[in-house]
Amino acid sequence: MSEQADAQNEAPGPGVVTTDDVGLYTIANTVVLDSRFTMAYAAGINDGNAAYFDDLKPGGLQIHPGICFSLQWASRFRPDQKPNLRATPYGVHASTDLLLHRPFRAGEAITTQGRVMQKRRIRPGVYNVERYRMTASDGELVAELYYNGIIRGATLDGPNAVIADEPAWPVFGRVSGEPLWRTEIPVPLHAGQQYTECARIYNPIHTEPSVAKAAGLPGIILHGSATKAMSLTAVVNQCFDGDASRITRLCGQLRGMVLMDSAIAGEALAEEVVDGEKRVLFRTLNAEGEAAIRNGVVCGRA
């Protein structure tokens, strides 16, 4: 390695990020949505809706849409591509946008594969977009998840690289200054460990105080996907009669941290029906009153 390359690696900050991986794919991973997994996912977010647990019910078990985050996590690997270890610590999860073309079905095998769709400059650094497609065994596209992050302080090695634009988020005609409704959601001391094992999403900053402290966090924090899934549960119960099979979209921006042994609050700021689709604008606040999720949107069949 040259002295110039050594100096680049040892310099502070995330450095320069390449766009060479735009267009490349993650591994394709197949998961069977068996009752053990789907029940565990609902239990992991303390969703007590019987539809997720009663397998004697005609039509079988319903599946919480948040399970898409588990499918994404298991397929995120790109083992033949060299990781950027210098930039990794500066990466933050910014937002997600889930589009459900139909509900997940109990017992089906879902294959998930991601693709890097964008890398472009924004004021805080480099914005990265990955799209995960989730297909049934017959090739039917069941869901798409746009998983977006920011590498803070990074620059690109060339012009922006964009394969395709992200879908536009719904725009609401009227937004209330005060919440239309508010739901308190407890986050128990063991919430991080519980969600880790039930959702099969492991990162020790969510389970081990020593690791969280070493990362500069005030304590172990709840997974962003858990916060989103719990928020979705609140909206489903308040606005969709507890029927998650009606949900067609979930998007939102991640912001403040959620600590253990606390609570979050889901608040609706707008509700409207457009062309047979009910849309709900929500936010989720942490125990300090900060937005954990901002510009959250749930869409579903009215």
XYZ file of C-alpha atoms in Angstrom:
302
model
C 0.000 0.000 0.000
C 1.330 3.452 -0.886
C 2.154 6.130 1.687
C -0.620 8.242 0.152
C -3.163 5.432 0.669
C -1.920 4.935 4.236
C -2.405 8.626 4.947
C -5.922 8.512 3.478
C -6.873 5.554 5.713
C -5.459 7.186 8.845
C -7.049 10.606 8.264
C -10.020 11.491 10.482
C -13.609 11.338 9.259
C -15.398 9.047 6.797
C -13.382 10.173 3.784
C -14.379 9.584 0.177
C -17.126 7.097 -0.701
C -17.156 5.301 -4.041
C -20.177 4.927 -6.294
C -18.798 1.746 -7.873
C -21.280 -0.382 -5.931
C -24.386 1.411 -7.219
C -26.345 -1.193 -9.154
C -24.865 -4.143 -7.282
C -26.981 -6.687 -5.409
C -27.021 -8.225 -1.956
C -27.414 -11.940 -1.435
C -30.825 -13.449 -2.164
C -32.166 -15.033 1.013
C -35.277 -17.198 1.338
C -37.269 -17.386 4.578
C -40.363 -19.492 5.230
C -43.003 -17.505 7.108
C -43.909 -20.329 9.453
C -46.088 -19.861 12.510
C -43.152 -19.982 14.916
C -41.459 -17.016 13.262
C -44.526 -14.896 12.546
C -45.994 -15.372 16.037
C -42.614 -14.555 17.567
C -42.344 -11.347 15.557
C -45.703 -10.092 16.822
C -44.764 -11.111 20.369
C -41.462 -9.249 19.989
C -43.300 -5.937 19.652
C -45.907 -6.852 22.294
C -48.725 -6.779 19.749
C -51.599 -8.613 21.423
C -53.804 -8.842 18.325
C -55.246 -12.377 18.253
C -55.042 -12.385 14.440
C -51.273 -12.978 14.738
C -51.614 -15.927 17.140
C -54.838 -17.862 16.407
C -53.900 -20.464 13.801
C -57.346 -22.087 14.139
C -58.949 -19.030 12.603
C -60.336 -19.479 9.048
C -57.759 -18.167 6.611
C -54.884 -18.847 8.994
C -52.563 -16.465 10.769
C -52.199 -12.839 9.809
C -48.612 -11.570 9.566
C -47.479 -8.222 10.935
C -46.085 -6.121 8.048
C -43.081 -5.183 10.186
C -41.660 -8.641 9.519
C -40.246 -7.120 6.331
C -37.478 -5.614 8.469
C -36.405 -9.106 9.518
C -36.371 -10.229 5.889
C -34.274 -7.210 4.906
C -31.786 -7.769 7.720
C -31.168 -11.377 6.701
C -30.435 -10.418 3.086
C -28.317 -7.290 3.562
C -24.934 -8.978 2.977
C -22.644 -8.362 0.005
C -19.827 -10.829 0.746
C -17.974 -10.326 -2.553
C -17.703 -6.560 -2.059
C -15.050 -4.988 0.147
C -16.616 -3.056 3.055
C -15.652 0.558 3.679
C -14.535 0.208 7.291
C -13.526 3.842 7.528
C -16.978 5.161 6.562
C -19.049 2.558 8.425
C -18.990 4.253 11.872
C -20.406 7.429 10.307
C -23.431 5.734 8.767
C -26.902 6.387 10.200
C -30.262 4.896 9.273
C -32.317 7.798 7.898
C -35.648 6.482 6.619
C -37.567 3.547 5.200
C -40.445 3.209 2.768
C -42.320 -0.102 2.637
C -44.727 -0.792 -0.217
C -46.925 -3.860 0.273
C -48.432 -5.148 -2.974
C -50.356 -7.750 -0.997
C -50.228 -9.075 2.578
C -47.643 -11.687 3.501
C -49.256 -15.143 3.774
C -48.709 -17.743 6.462
C -46.441 -20.572 5.371
C -45.155 -19.010 2.171
C -41.479 -18.791 1.236
C -40.320 -15.229 0.624
C -37.053 -14.500 -1.178
C -35.529 -11.095 -0.454
C -32.721 -9.398 -2.358
C -31.452 -5.848 -2.161
C -29.812 -3.564 -4.687
C -27.920 -0.300 -4.221
C -30.035 2.232 -6.133
C -28.511 5.622 -5.290
C -25.528 7.401 -3.849
C -25.685 11.166 -3.964
C -24.400 14.223 -2.192
C -26.580 15.991 0.339
C -25.642 18.685 2.836
C -24.919 16.306 5.775
C -22.844 13.886 3.663
C -23.667 11.045 1.266
C -27.220 9.714 0.895
C -27.497 6.002 0.129
C -30.617 4.159 -1.096
C -31.053 0.393 -1.154
C -34.186 -1.292 -2.510
C -35.152 -4.742 -1.254
C -37.618 -6.760 -3.324
C -39.540 -9.548 -1.591
C -40.991 -12.192 -3.887
C -43.053 -15.351 -3.456
C -41.898 -18.714 -4.802
C -43.851 -18.160 -8.041
C -42.042 -14.862 -8.634
C -44.903 -12.603 -7.512
C -43.624 -9.323 -6.074
C -45.105 -9.127 -2.571
C -43.317 -6.104 -1.112
C -40.559 -3.554 -1.713
C -38.576 -1.866 1.027
C -36.511 1.259 0.386
C -33.857 1.410 3.100
C -32.057 4.741 3.195
C -29.022 5.938 5.105
C -26.615 8.849 5.403
C -22.830 8.656 5.765
C -22.267 11.807 7.772
C -19.450 14.050 6.560
C -18.539 11.856 3.585
C -17.935 12.969 0.013
C -18.335 11.086 -3.276
C -15.528 10.100 -5.616
C -17.476 11.429 -8.591
C -20.920 12.618 -9.667
C -24.135 11.377 -8.084
C -25.087 7.859 -9.155
C -28.830 7.198 -9.420
C -30.367 4.149 -11.093
C -33.949 5.076 -10.223
C -35.780 7.628 -8.127
C -37.551 6.709 -4.910
C -41.362 6.719 -4.907
C -42.819 10.066 -3.845
C -44.284 10.087 -0.342
C -47.962 11.015 0.091
C -48.722 14.700 0.632
C -51.535 15.631 3.015
C -53.990 18.436 2.365
C -54.513 19.390 6.013
C -52.275 18.716 9.012
C -53.540 19.243 12.550
C -51.579 21.400 14.969
C -52.725 19.119 17.785
C -52.765 15.300 17.683
C -56.008 13.701 16.487
C -55.225 10.837 18.857
C -52.328 9.689 21.011
C -51.328 6.191 22.113
C -48.751 5.452 24.813
C -46.583 2.391 24.130
C -44.419 0.974 26.941
C -40.798 0.018 26.215
C -39.806 -2.407 28.994
C -36.285 -2.967 30.287
C -35.888 -6.111 28.172
C -37.423 -4.716 24.956
C -34.111 -4.738 23.077
C -33.320 -8.351 23.911
C -36.900 -9.444 23.250
C -37.069 -7.841 19.811
C -33.567 -9.047 18.922
C -34.482 -12.703 19.386
C -38.070 -12.554 18.117
C -37.251 -10.501 15.012
C -33.855 -12.187 14.413
C -32.159 -8.787 14.196
C -28.995 -8.660 16.305
C -26.803 -5.647 16.944
C -25.244 -5.487 20.423
C -25.955 -1.763 20.838
C -29.544 -2.928 21.389
C -28.721 -5.595 23.984
C -25.411 -5.001 25.783
C -24.849 -1.831 27.841
C -21.065 -2.192 27.535
C -21.246 -2.067 23.739
C -23.704 0.835 23.768
C -21.424 2.784 26.110
C -18.378 2.121 23.925
C -20.352 3.492 20.967
C -21.017 6.724 22.869
C -24.688 6.011 23.577
C -26.389 6.792 26.901
C -27.579 3.189 27.125
C -28.902 0.382 24.968
C -31.400 1.740 22.462
C -34.433 0.192 20.831
C -34.100 -0.933 17.221
C -35.446 1.631 14.791
C -37.418 -1.130 13.091
C -39.052 -2.022 16.419
C -40.086 1.600 16.918
C -41.588 1.622 13.427
C -43.391 -1.694 13.905
C -44.839 -0.636 17.270
C -45.980 2.645 15.733
C -47.632 0.769 12.880
C -49.489 -1.388 15.403
C -50.891 1.753 17.026
C -52.115 3.086 13.671
C -53.595 -0.279 12.648
C -55.529 -0.500 15.902
C -56.730 3.115 15.814
C -57.513 3.542 12.119
C -57.808 0.133 10.437
C -59.917 -1.842 12.938
C -56.915 -3.946 13.928
C -56.689 -5.423 10.414
C -53.094 -5.221 9.182
C -54.019 -7.017 5.945
C -55.392 -3.662 4.741
C -51.981 -1.945 4.983
C -50.267 -1.056 1.707
C -47.521 1.359 2.781
C -45.425 2.434 5.764
C -42.824 5.180 5.559
C -41.076 7.454 8.000
C -37.846 9.166 9.018
C -35.884 7.958 12.034
C -34.711 10.639 14.428
C -34.356 10.476 18.244
C -33.229 7.472 20.300
C -35.568 5.286 22.349
C -34.090 3.966 25.602
C -35.138 0.922 27.590
C -37.536 1.099 30.545
C -39.329 4.068 29.013
C -42.278 4.697 26.717
C -43.019 6.066 23.285
C -46.156 7.846 22.112
C -47.745 7.542 18.690
C -49.657 10.623 17.548
C -51.796 11.063 14.432
C -51.553 14.477 12.778
C -53.782 13.880 9.750
C -56.204 11.320 8.345
C -57.727 11.364 4.883
C -59.207 9.060 2.249
C -58.065 9.489 -1.359
C -59.377 7.247 -4.155
C -60.350 4.486 -1.746
C -57.074 4.657 0.179
C -56.938 5.752 3.807
C -53.806 7.712 4.696
C -52.586 8.527 8.187
C -49.785 10.976 8.985
C -48.165 10.210 12.330
C -45.163 10.888 14.498
C -43.691 8.906 17.362
C -42.180 10.671 20.370
C -39.671 9.230 22.830
C -39.864 9.687 26.606
C -38.104 13.060 26.334
C -40.724 14.327 23.886
C -38.327 14.203 20.942
C -39.430 12.782 17.602
C -38.237 9.188 17.271
C -40.137 8.943 13.975
C -40.959 12.014 11.934
C -43.166 12.289 8.831
C -44.538 8.810 9.370
C -47.198 7.700 6.890
C -49.414 4.615 6.864
C -51.625 3.869 3.857
C -54.211 1.145 3.518
C -57.472 0.115 1.943
C -60.271 2.293 3.300
